[in-house]
Structure formats: structure tokens, C-alpha cells
PDB file of C-alpha atoms and ligand atoms in Angstrom:
ATOM      1  CA  MET A 113     -18.231 -16.895   6.894  1.00 85.00           C
ATOM      2  CA  ASP A 114     -15.723 -14.983   5.199  1.00 92.00           C
ATOM      3  CA  ARG A 115     -13.211 -12.324   5.859  1.00 97.00           C
ATOM      4  CA  ILE A 116     -11.960 -11.299   3.755  1.00 98.00           C
ATOM      5  CA  LEU A 117      -8.952  -8.200   3.079  1.00 98.00           C
ATOM      6  CA  VAL A 118      -7.836  -7.027  -0.259  1.00 98.00           C
ATOM      7  CA  LEU A 119      -4.705  -4.187   0.255  1.00 98.00           C
ATOM      8  CA  VAL A 120      -4.275  -2.323  -3.067  1.00 98.00           C
ATOM      9  CA  ARG A 121      -1.395  -0.440  -3.702  1.00 98.00           C
ATOM     10  CA  HIS A 122      -1.972   2.777  -5.818  1.00 98.00           C
ATOM     11  CA  GLY A 123      -1.461   2.375  -9.777  1.00 98.00           C
ATOM     12  CA  GLN A 124       0.952   4.229 -11.635  1.00 98.00           C
ATOM     13  CA  SER A 125       2.319   7.887  -9.984  1.00 98.00           C
ATOM     14  CA  GLU A 126       3.493  11.027 -11.735  1.00 98.00           C
ATOM     15  CA  TRP A 127       6.590  10.901  -9.493  1.00 98.00           C
ATOM     16  CA  ASN A 128       6.402   6.674  -9.853  1.00 98.00           C
ATOM     17  CA  LEU A 129       6.809   7.784 -13.499  1.00 98.00           C
ATOM     18  CA  LYS A 130       9.528  10.339 -12.801  1.00 98.00           C
ATOM     19  CA  ASN A 131      11.827   7.753 -10.016  1.00 98.00           C
ATOM     20  CA  LEU A 132      10.946  10.735  -7.828  1.00 98.00           C
ATOM     21  CA  PHE A 133      10.830  10.164  -3.801  1.00 98.00           C
ATOM     22  CA  THR A 134       7.504  10.496  -3.161  1.00 98.00           C
ATOM     23  CA  GLY A 135       6.137  10.285   0.615  1.00 98.00           C
ATOM     24  CA  TRP A 136       3.655  12.437   1.744  1.00 98.00           C
ATOM     25  CA  LYS A 137       3.815  14.509  -1.652  1.00 98.00           C
ATOM     26  CA  ASP A 138       0.633  14.459  -3.296  1.00 98.00           C
ATOM     27  CA  PRO A 139       0.833  13.538  -7.381  1.00 98.00           C
ATOM     28  CA  GLY A 140      -2.316  12.596  -9.212  1.00 98.00           C
ATOM     29  CA  LEU A 141      -1.904   8.916 -11.032  1.00 98.00           C
ATOM     30  CA  THR A 142      -0.747   8.773 -15.376  1.00 98.00           C
ATOM     31  CA  GLU A 143      -2.324   7.293 -18.012  1.00 98.00           C
ATOM     32  CA  LYS A 144      -0.626   3.911 -16.753  1.00 98.00           C
ATOM     33  CA  GLY A 145      -1.679   3.833 -13.541  1.00 98.00           C
ATOM     34  CA  VAL A 146      -5.030   4.942 -13.869  1.00 98.00           C
ATOM     35  CA  GLU A 147      -5.244   1.757 -16.177  1.00 98.00           C
ATOM     36  CA  GLU A 148      -3.735  -0.465 -13.386  1.00 98.00           C
ATOM     37  CA  ALA A 149      -6.445   0.764 -11.100  1.00 98.00           C
ATOM     38  CA  ARG A 150      -9.303  -0.593 -13.558  1.00 98.00           C
ATOM     39  CA  ALA A 151      -7.763  -3.526 -14.458  1.00 98.00           C
ATOM     40  CA  ALA A 152      -7.269  -3.908 -10.683  1.00 98.00           C
ATOM     41  CA  GLY A 153     -11.079  -4.123 -10.187  1.00 98.00           C
ATOM     42  CA  ARG A 154     -11.837  -6.080 -13.576  1.00 98.00           C
ATOM     43  CA  SER A 155      -9.736  -8.794 -12.074  1.00 97.00           C
ATOM     44  CA  LEU A 156     -11.412  -8.234  -8.803  1.00 98.00           C
ATOM     45  CA  LYS A 157     -15.048  -8.427 -10.803  1.00 98.00           C
ATOM     46  CA  ALA A 158     -13.181 -12.061 -12.444  1.00 97.00           C
ATOM     47  CA  ARG A 159     -13.118 -13.192  -9.003  1.00 96.00           C
ATOM     48  CA  GLY A 160     -15.706 -12.247  -8.072  1.00 96.00           C
ATOM     49  CA  LEU A 161     -14.976  -9.967  -5.223  1.00 97.00           C
ATOM     50  CA  ASN A 162     -17.384  -7.249  -4.473  1.00 97.00           C
ATOM     51  CA  PHE A 163     -17.099  -4.988  -1.190  1.00 98.00           C
ATOM     52  CA  ASP A 164     -18.739  -3.655   2.084  1.00 98.00           C
ATOM     53  CA  ARG A 165     -16.543  -1.217   2.641  1.00 98.00           C
ATOM     54  CA  ALA A 166     -13.123   0.484   1.610  1.00 99.00           C
ATOM     55  CA  PHE A 167      -9.865   2.111   3.973  1.00 99.00           C
ATOM     56  CA  THR A 168      -7.432   4.811   1.987  1.00 99.00           C
ATOM     57  CA  SER A 169      -4.932   7.161   3.362  1.00 99.00           C
ATOM     58  CA  ASN A 170      -5.065  11.539   2.704  1.00 98.00           C
ATOM     59  CA  LEU A 171      -3.085  10.931  -0.019  1.00 98.00           C
ATOM     60  CA  VAL A 172      -5.059  11.238  -4.119  1.00 98.00           C
ATOM     61  CA  ARG A 173      -2.511   8.303  -6.197  1.00 98.00           C
ATOM     62  CA  ALA A 174      -4.578   6.894  -3.589  1.00 98.00           C
ATOM     63  CA  GLN A 175      -8.331   7.178  -2.788  1.00 98.00           C
ATOM     64  CA  HIS A 176      -8.626   8.044  -7.190  1.00 98.00           C
ATOM     65  CA  THR A 177      -7.065   4.627  -7.295  1.00 98.00           C
ATOM     66  CA  LEU A 178     -10.225   3.309  -5.154  1.00 98.00           C
ATOM     67  CA  LYS A 179     -12.458   5.351  -6.682  1.00 98.00           C
ATOM     68  CA  LEU A 180     -11.508   3.708 -10.097  1.00 98.00           C
ATOM     69  CA  ILE A 181     -11.534   0.407  -8.623  1.00 98.00           C
ATOM     70  CA  LEU A 182     -14.959   0.321  -6.827  1.00 98.00           C
ATOM     71  CA  SER A 183     -16.434   2.085 -10.612  1.00 98.00           C
ATOM     72  CA  GLU A 184     -15.654  -0.693 -12.108  1.00 98.00           C
ATOM     73  CA  LEU A 185     -16.666  -3.103  -9.594  1.00 98.00           C
ATOM     74  CA  GLY A 186     -19.737  -1.408 -10.357  1.00 98.00           C
ATOM     75  CA  ALA A 187     -19.809   0.381  -6.832  1.00 98.00           C
ATOM     76  CA  PRO A 188     -19.410   3.560  -5.992  1.00 97.00           C
ATOM     77  CA  ASP A 189     -21.082   4.597  -2.645  1.00 98.00           C
ATOM     78  CA  VAL A 190     -19.012   1.388  -1.181  1.00 98.00           C
ATOM     79  CA  PRO A 191     -18.773   3.246   2.712  1.00 98.00           C
ATOM     80  CA  THR A 192     -15.283   4.298   2.431  1.00 98.00           C
ATOM     81  CA  ALA A 193     -12.127   5.874   5.135  1.00 98.00           C
ATOM     82  CA  ARG A 194     -10.093   8.165   4.390  1.00 98.00           C
ATOM     83  CA  ASP A 195      -7.065   8.084   6.973  1.00 98.00           C
ATOM     84  CA  LEU A 196      -3.966   9.369   7.664  1.00 98.00           C
ATOM     85  CA  ALA A 197      -2.587   6.510   9.108  1.00 98.00           C
ATOM     86  CA  LEU A 198      -2.415   5.462   5.392  1.00 98.00           C
ATOM     87  CA  ASN A 199      -0.605   8.026   4.158  1.00 98.00           C
ATOM     88  CA  GLU A 200       2.828   6.287   2.491  1.00 98.00           C
ATOM     89  CA  ARG A 201       5.884   6.511   4.259  1.00 98.00           C
ATOM     90  CA  ASP A 202       7.591  10.149   4.487  1.00 98.00           C
ATOM     91  CA  TYR A 203      10.397  10.156   3.091  1.00 98.00           C
ATOM     92  CA  GLY A 204      11.678  13.227   4.228  1.00 98.00           C
ATOM     93  CA  ASP A 205      14.391  14.827   2.338  1.00 98.00           C
ATOM     94  CA  LEU A 206      14.553  12.792   0.071  1.00 98.00           C
ATOM     95  CA  CYS A 207      10.967  13.788  -1.746  1.00 98.00           C
ATOM     96  CA  GLY A 208      11.665  15.408  -4.645  1.00 98.00           C
ATOM     97  CA  LEU A 209      14.853  13.826  -5.932  1.00 98.00           C
ATOM     98  CA  ASN A 210      15.111  11.405  -8.571  1.00 98.00           C
ATOM     99  CA  LYS A 211      16.269   8.223  -6.543  1.00 98.00           C
ATOM    100  CA  ASP A 212      19.366   7.775  -9.114  1.00 98.00           C
ATOM    101  CA  ASP A 213      20.581  10.967  -8.415  1.00 98.00           C
ATOM    102  CA  ALA A 214      20.123   9.608  -4.679  1.00 98.00           C
ATOM    103  CA  ARG A 215      22.654   6.315  -5.489  1.00 98.00           C
ATOM    104  CA  GLU A 216      24.982   8.461  -7.450  1.00 98.00           C
ATOM    105  CA  LYS A 217      24.981  10.605  -4.353  1.00 98.00           C
ATOM    106  CA  TRP A 218      24.777   8.267  -1.700  1.00 98.00           C
ATOM    107  CA  GLY A 219      25.637   4.795  -2.413  1.00 98.00           C
ATOM    108  CA  ASP A 220      23.776   2.401  -3.337  1.00 98.00           C
ATOM    109  CA  GLU A 221      23.687   0.248  -0.249  1.00 97.00           C
ATOM    110  CA  GLN A 222      22.397   3.153   1.567  1.00 98.00           C
ATOM    111  CA  VAL A 223      19.605   4.018  -1.065  1.00 98.00           C
ATOM    112  CA  HIS A 224      18.133   0.590  -0.686  1.00 97.00           C
ATOM    113  CA  LEU A 225      18.647   0.523   3.548  1.00 97.00           C
ATOM    114  CA  TRP A 226      16.320   3.939   3.306  1.00 98.00           C
ATOM    115  CA  ARG A 227      14.048   2.436   0.974  1.00 97.00           C
ATOM    116  CA  ARG A 228      13.354  -1.491   2.046  1.00 96.00           C
ATOM    117  CA  SER A 229      15.228  -2.339   4.993  1.00 96.00           C
ATOM    118  CA  TYR A 230      13.151  -2.269   7.985  1.00 98.00           C
ATOM    119  CA  ASP A 231      14.407   0.446  11.235  1.00 97.00           C
ATOM    120  CA  VAL A 232      16.980   2.756   9.652  1.00 97.00           C
ATOM    121  CA  GLN A 233      15.274   6.585   8.309  1.00 98.00           C
ATOM    122  CA  PRO A 234      15.451   8.306   5.506  1.00 98.00           C
ATOM    123  CA  PRO A 235      16.769  12.175   5.967  1.00 98.00           C
ATOM    124  CA  GLY A 236      14.233  13.557   8.116  1.00 98.00           C
ATOM    125  CA  GLY A 237      11.505  10.929   7.251  1.00 98.00           C
ATOM    126  CA  GLU A 238       9.719   8.150   8.764  1.00 98.00           C
ATOM    127  CA  SER A 239      12.097   4.071   8.437  1.00 98.00           C
ATOM    128  CA  LEU A 240       9.049   1.487   7.669  1.00 98.00           C
ATOM    129  CA  LYS A 241       9.845   0.043  11.849  1.00 98.00           C
ATOM    130  CA  ASP A 242       8.404   4.084  12.380  1.00 98.00           C
ATOM    131  CA  THR A 243       5.387   3.539   9.254  1.00 98.00           C
ATOM    132  CA  VAL A 244       4.238  -0.074  11.480  1.00 98.00           C
ATOM    133  CA  ALA A 245       3.895   2.439  14.196  1.00 98.00           C
ATOM    134  CA  ARG A 246       1.255   4.504  12.708  1.00 98.00           C
ATOM    135  CA  VAL A 247      -0.414   1.559  10.249  1.00 98.00           C
ATOM    136  CA  LEU A 248      -0.615  -1.654  12.885  1.00 98.00           C
ATOM    137  CA  PRO A 249      -2.592   0.768  15.687  1.00 98.00           C
ATOM    138  CA  TYR A 250      -4.604   1.576  12.769  1.00 98.00           C
ATOM    139  CA  TYR A 251      -5.110  -2.096  10.967  1.00 98.00           C
ATOM    140  CA  ILE A 252      -6.256  -3.239  14.332  1.00 98.00           C
ATOM    141  CA  GLN A 253      -8.394  -0.820  15.191  1.00 98.00           C
ATOM    142  CA  ALA A 254     -10.339   0.654  12.254  1.00 98.00           C
ATOM    143  CA  ILE A 255      -9.660  -2.371   9.679  1.00 98.00           C
ATOM    144  CA  LEU A 256      -9.751  -5.919  11.341  1.00 98.00           C
ATOM    145  CA  PRO A 257     -12.857  -5.363  12.907  1.00 98.00           C
ATOM    146  CA  ALA A 258     -14.830  -5.001  10.236  1.00 98.00           C
ATOM    147  CA  VAL A 259     -13.024  -7.715   8.154  1.00 98.00           C
ATOM    148  CA  LEU A 260     -13.762 -10.342  11.540  1.00 98.00           C
ATOM    149  CA  ARG A 261     -17.268  -9.209  11.527  1.00 97.00           C
ATOM    150  CA  GLY A 262     -17.896 -10.774   8.265  1.00 97.00           C
ATOM    151  CA  GLU A 263     -17.848  -7.518   5.936  1.00 98.00           C
ATOM    152  CA  ARG A 264     -14.849  -7.912   2.767  1.00 98.00           C
ATOM    153  CA  VAL A 265     -12.760  -5.332   3.325  1.00 98.00           C
ATOM    154  CA  LEU A 266     -10.523  -2.814   0.674  1.00 98.00           C
ATOM    155  CA  VAL A 267      -7.288  -1.002   1.252  1.00 99.00           C
ATOM    156  CA  ALA A 268      -5.999   0.957  -1.169  1.00 99.00           C
ATOM    157  CA  ALA A 269      -2.982   3.079  -0.101  1.00 98.00           C
ATOM    158  CA  HIS A 270       0.405   2.800  -0.867  1.00 98.00           C
ATOM    159  CA  GLY A 271       4.116   0.559  -1.516  1.00 98.00           C
ATOM    160  CA  ASN A 272       5.932   0.294   2.144  1.00 98.00           C
ATOM    161  CA  SER A 273       2.363   1.613   4.048  1.00 98.00           C
ATOM    162  CA  LEU A 274       1.442  -1.313   2.939  1.00 98.00           C
ATOM    163  CA  ARG A 275       4.708  -3.688   3.380  1.00 98.00           C
ATOM    164  CA  ALA A 276       4.082  -1.799   7.122  1.00 98.00           C
ATOM    165  CA  LEU A 277       0.549  -4.233   7.012  1.00 98.00           C
ATOM    166  CA  VAL A 278       1.742  -7.677   4.737  1.00 98.00           C
ATOM    167  CA  MET A 279       5.251  -7.471   7.086  1.00 98.00           C
ATOM    168  CA  VAL A 280       2.977  -8.209   9.751  1.00 97.00           C
ATOM    169  CA  LEU A 281      -0.266 -10.440   7.791  1.00 98.00           C
ATOM    170  CA  ASP A 282       2.836 -13.004   6.290  1.00 98.00           C
ATOM    171  CA  GLY A 283       4.459 -12.970   9.954  1.00 97.00           C
ATOM    172  CA  LEU A 284       8.225 -11.306   8.319  1.00 98.00           C
ATOM    173  CA  THR A 285      10.831 -10.472   9.978  1.00 97.00           C
ATOM    174  CA  PRO A 286      13.043  -7.061  10.205  1.00 97.00           C
ATOM    175  CA  GLN A 287      15.120 -10.062   7.759  1.00 97.00           C
ATOM    176  CA  THR A 288      12.906 -10.685   5.753  1.00 97.00           C
ATOM    177  CA  ILE A 289      10.659  -7.898   5.255  1.00 96.00           C
ATOM    178  CA  PRO A 290      13.942  -6.021   2.505  1.00 95.00           C
ATOM    179  CA  SER A 291      13.298  -8.440  -0.085  1.00 96.00           C
ATOM    180  CA  LEU A 292       9.489  -7.482  -0.025  1.00 96.00           C
ATOM    181  CA  GLU A 293       8.323  -5.223  -2.934  1.00 96.00           C
ATOM    182  CA  LEU A 294       4.454  -4.716  -4.323  1.00 97.00           C
ATOM    183  CA  ALA A 295       3.635  -3.664  -7.518  1.00 96.00           C
ATOM    184  CA  THR A 296       1.816  -0.727  -8.324  1.00 97.00           C
ATOM    185  CA  GLY A 297      -2.851  -2.287  -8.602  1.00 97.00           C
ATOM    186  CA  LEU A 298      -1.939  -5.378  -8.101  1.00 97.00           C
ATOM    187  CA  PRO A 299      -4.453  -6.786  -5.538  1.00 98.00           C
ATOM    188  CA  LEU A 300      -3.852  -9.383  -3.121  1.00 98.00           C
ATOM    189  CA  VAL A 301      -6.306 -10.954  -1.622  1.00 98.00           C
ATOM    190  CA  TYR A 302      -6.501 -12.058   1.635  1.00 98.00           C
ATOM    191  CA  ARG A 303      -8.719 -14.859   3.764  1.00 98.00           C
ATOM    192  CA  LEU A 304      -8.008 -14.513   7.491  1.00 98.00           C
ATOM    193  CA  LYS A 305      -9.849 -17.019  10.440  1.00 97.00           C
ATOM    194  CA  PRO A 306     -11.730 -16.408  13.168  1.00 96.00           C
ATOM    195  CA  ASP A 307      -8.251 -15.430  15.138  1.00 97.00           C
ATOM    196  CA  SER A 308      -7.724 -12.928  12.344  1.00 97.00           C
ATOM    197  CA  THR A 309      -4.063 -15.052  10.786  1.00 98.00           C
ATOM    198  CA  VAL A 310      -4.138 -15.572   7.716  1.00 98.00           C
ATOM    199  CA  GLU A 311      -5.824 -18.480   6.182  1.00 98.00           C
ATOM    200  CA  THR A 312      -5.125 -18.135   2.390  1.00 97.00           C
ATOM    201  CA  LYS A 313      -3.555 -14.965   0.434  1.00 98.00           C
ATOM    202  CA  GLU A 314      -3.443 -14.897  -2.818  1.00 97.00           C
ATOM    203  CA  ILE A 315      -2.494 -12.110  -5.858  1.00 96.00           C
ATOM    204  CA  LEU A 316      -4.418 -10.966  -9.041  1.00 96.00           C
ATOM    205  CA  HIS A 317      -2.642 -10.879 -11.433  1.00 90.00           C
ATOM    206  CA  PRO A 318      -4.336  -8.868 -14.902  1.00 84.00           C
TER     207      PRO A 318
HETATM  208  O1  3PG B 156       7.620   7.704  -2.262  1.00 83.72           O
HETATM  209  C1  3PG B 156       7.893   6.685  -3.052  1.00 83.72           C
HETATM  210  O2  3PG B 156       8.342   7.548  -3.295  1.00 83.72           O
HETATM  211  C2  3PG B 156       6.710   5.270  -3.881  1.00 83.72           C
HETATM  212  O3  3PG B 156       5.668   5.970  -3.369  1.00 83.72           O
HETATM  213  C3  3PG B 156       8.086   4.868  -3.362  1.00 83.72           C
HETATM  214  O4  3PG B 156       8.976   4.798  -3.392  1.00 83.72           O
HETATM  215  P1  3PG B 156       9.790   3.036  -3.025  1.00 83.72           P
HETATM  216  O5  3PG B 156       9.221   2.151  -3.698  1.00 83.72           O
HETATM  217  O6  3PG B 156      11.400   3.448  -3.187  1.00 83.72           O
HETATM  218  O7  3PG B 156       9.366   2.822  -1.063  1.00 83.72           O
END
């Protein structure tokens, strides 16, 4: 039995293009983001993958990415769960601010800590640790059981909600997680062992 889990960050959003902190705000995909999602679907199809179940967040940039991928696979009706647990990390008071302006105001180091550290919270927002605290229980309760049953599972979510999950899957630490970046629209293909640890991991480049 194969235990397939594929994670994909949404395609470029309108606020990614404007370099704005986004969090729980709900911009759509740019034309480039739509193409990135379609390319992800084509890569998965070329890899011979299809899916029995899908999960996404409550935000349209991830939902639209998932819809485009499934359309490219010719499988628009895959059972799909949408849950706030997979939402992007909430950037709180930073939402809507330009990231370069934030660096000017608070300094590169402080902004890097807010964006990439494990336990430093942006003002009024969530740290990655806070994000793990809602993503991991959902993964264990909803996503992992499907994978262990042999269902091929696709998760379309966000840069930091997926960093939270990849941290656990890849055994990263608070010291190593800051260097993890997830590109938009690049599928991560995991094959899990029966004990739910990772057997193989593959990044599908277009
Ligand atoms: O929420 C956002 O601003 C982006 O989707 C992710 O931002 P980051 O890459 O700065 O964490």
C-alpha cells in the first residue's frame, strides 16, 4: 500500500506580488499564481499521481489553487475539506504592511524573526509555534488517518501553515526551521511509512 501525501503552497497571490504581509487576509491569485497552480497540476499528472481526498484552508488563494490542480488532473470532484486550521499564520498587526517598509521601520533582523523564527510572535499575530499548535492536531486527526488508510491525499495551503507541517514531517527544530522556505506552487510529494514517518520526499519542479 502506498501512503501518499502531497503538500502545495498556493500560487502567487495579489498581496505576494505587492510584497504585503497577508496572513488571514483573503486576496486572490495573480495570473502568475493561476499559471503556477496549473503547472503544479501538470507536474502531478506527469508524475502519475491522482488523489482520493483533498484538504485546504478557508482562504481563497489556497482553495483556488486546489481547484486548478484538480482541474488539470481531470478530477474536479475529489472530496475536499476546508478548515481554518490550515489557514496561513496570522500576521496580526502586520497584515497589509509592505515587507520592505516593515524592514525600514523595525529592522531586517526583527522582520526575519517575525517571518521565519519558531516562537517569536508578530504584533497581534501568531508565531510558527502557534501555527503548529493548530495545524498539527488537524493533521493528526483528519489528514494522517486518510493517508494511513492508503488514500492519496493532497493539501493545498500556505507558506507558514505548511512550514508548520513540514517541520514535523522532516524533523526540523526551532534552530533549523528558520532556513526553510516553501516556494509558491511547488508540490512536495511525501511517501509515508506505516508508522507515519517519512519514507521518501520529492519536490516536483515544473
Ligand atoms: O502571509 C503572508 O504574508 C505570506 O503568504 C507569507 O509570508 P512570509 O513568506 O513573509 O511568511
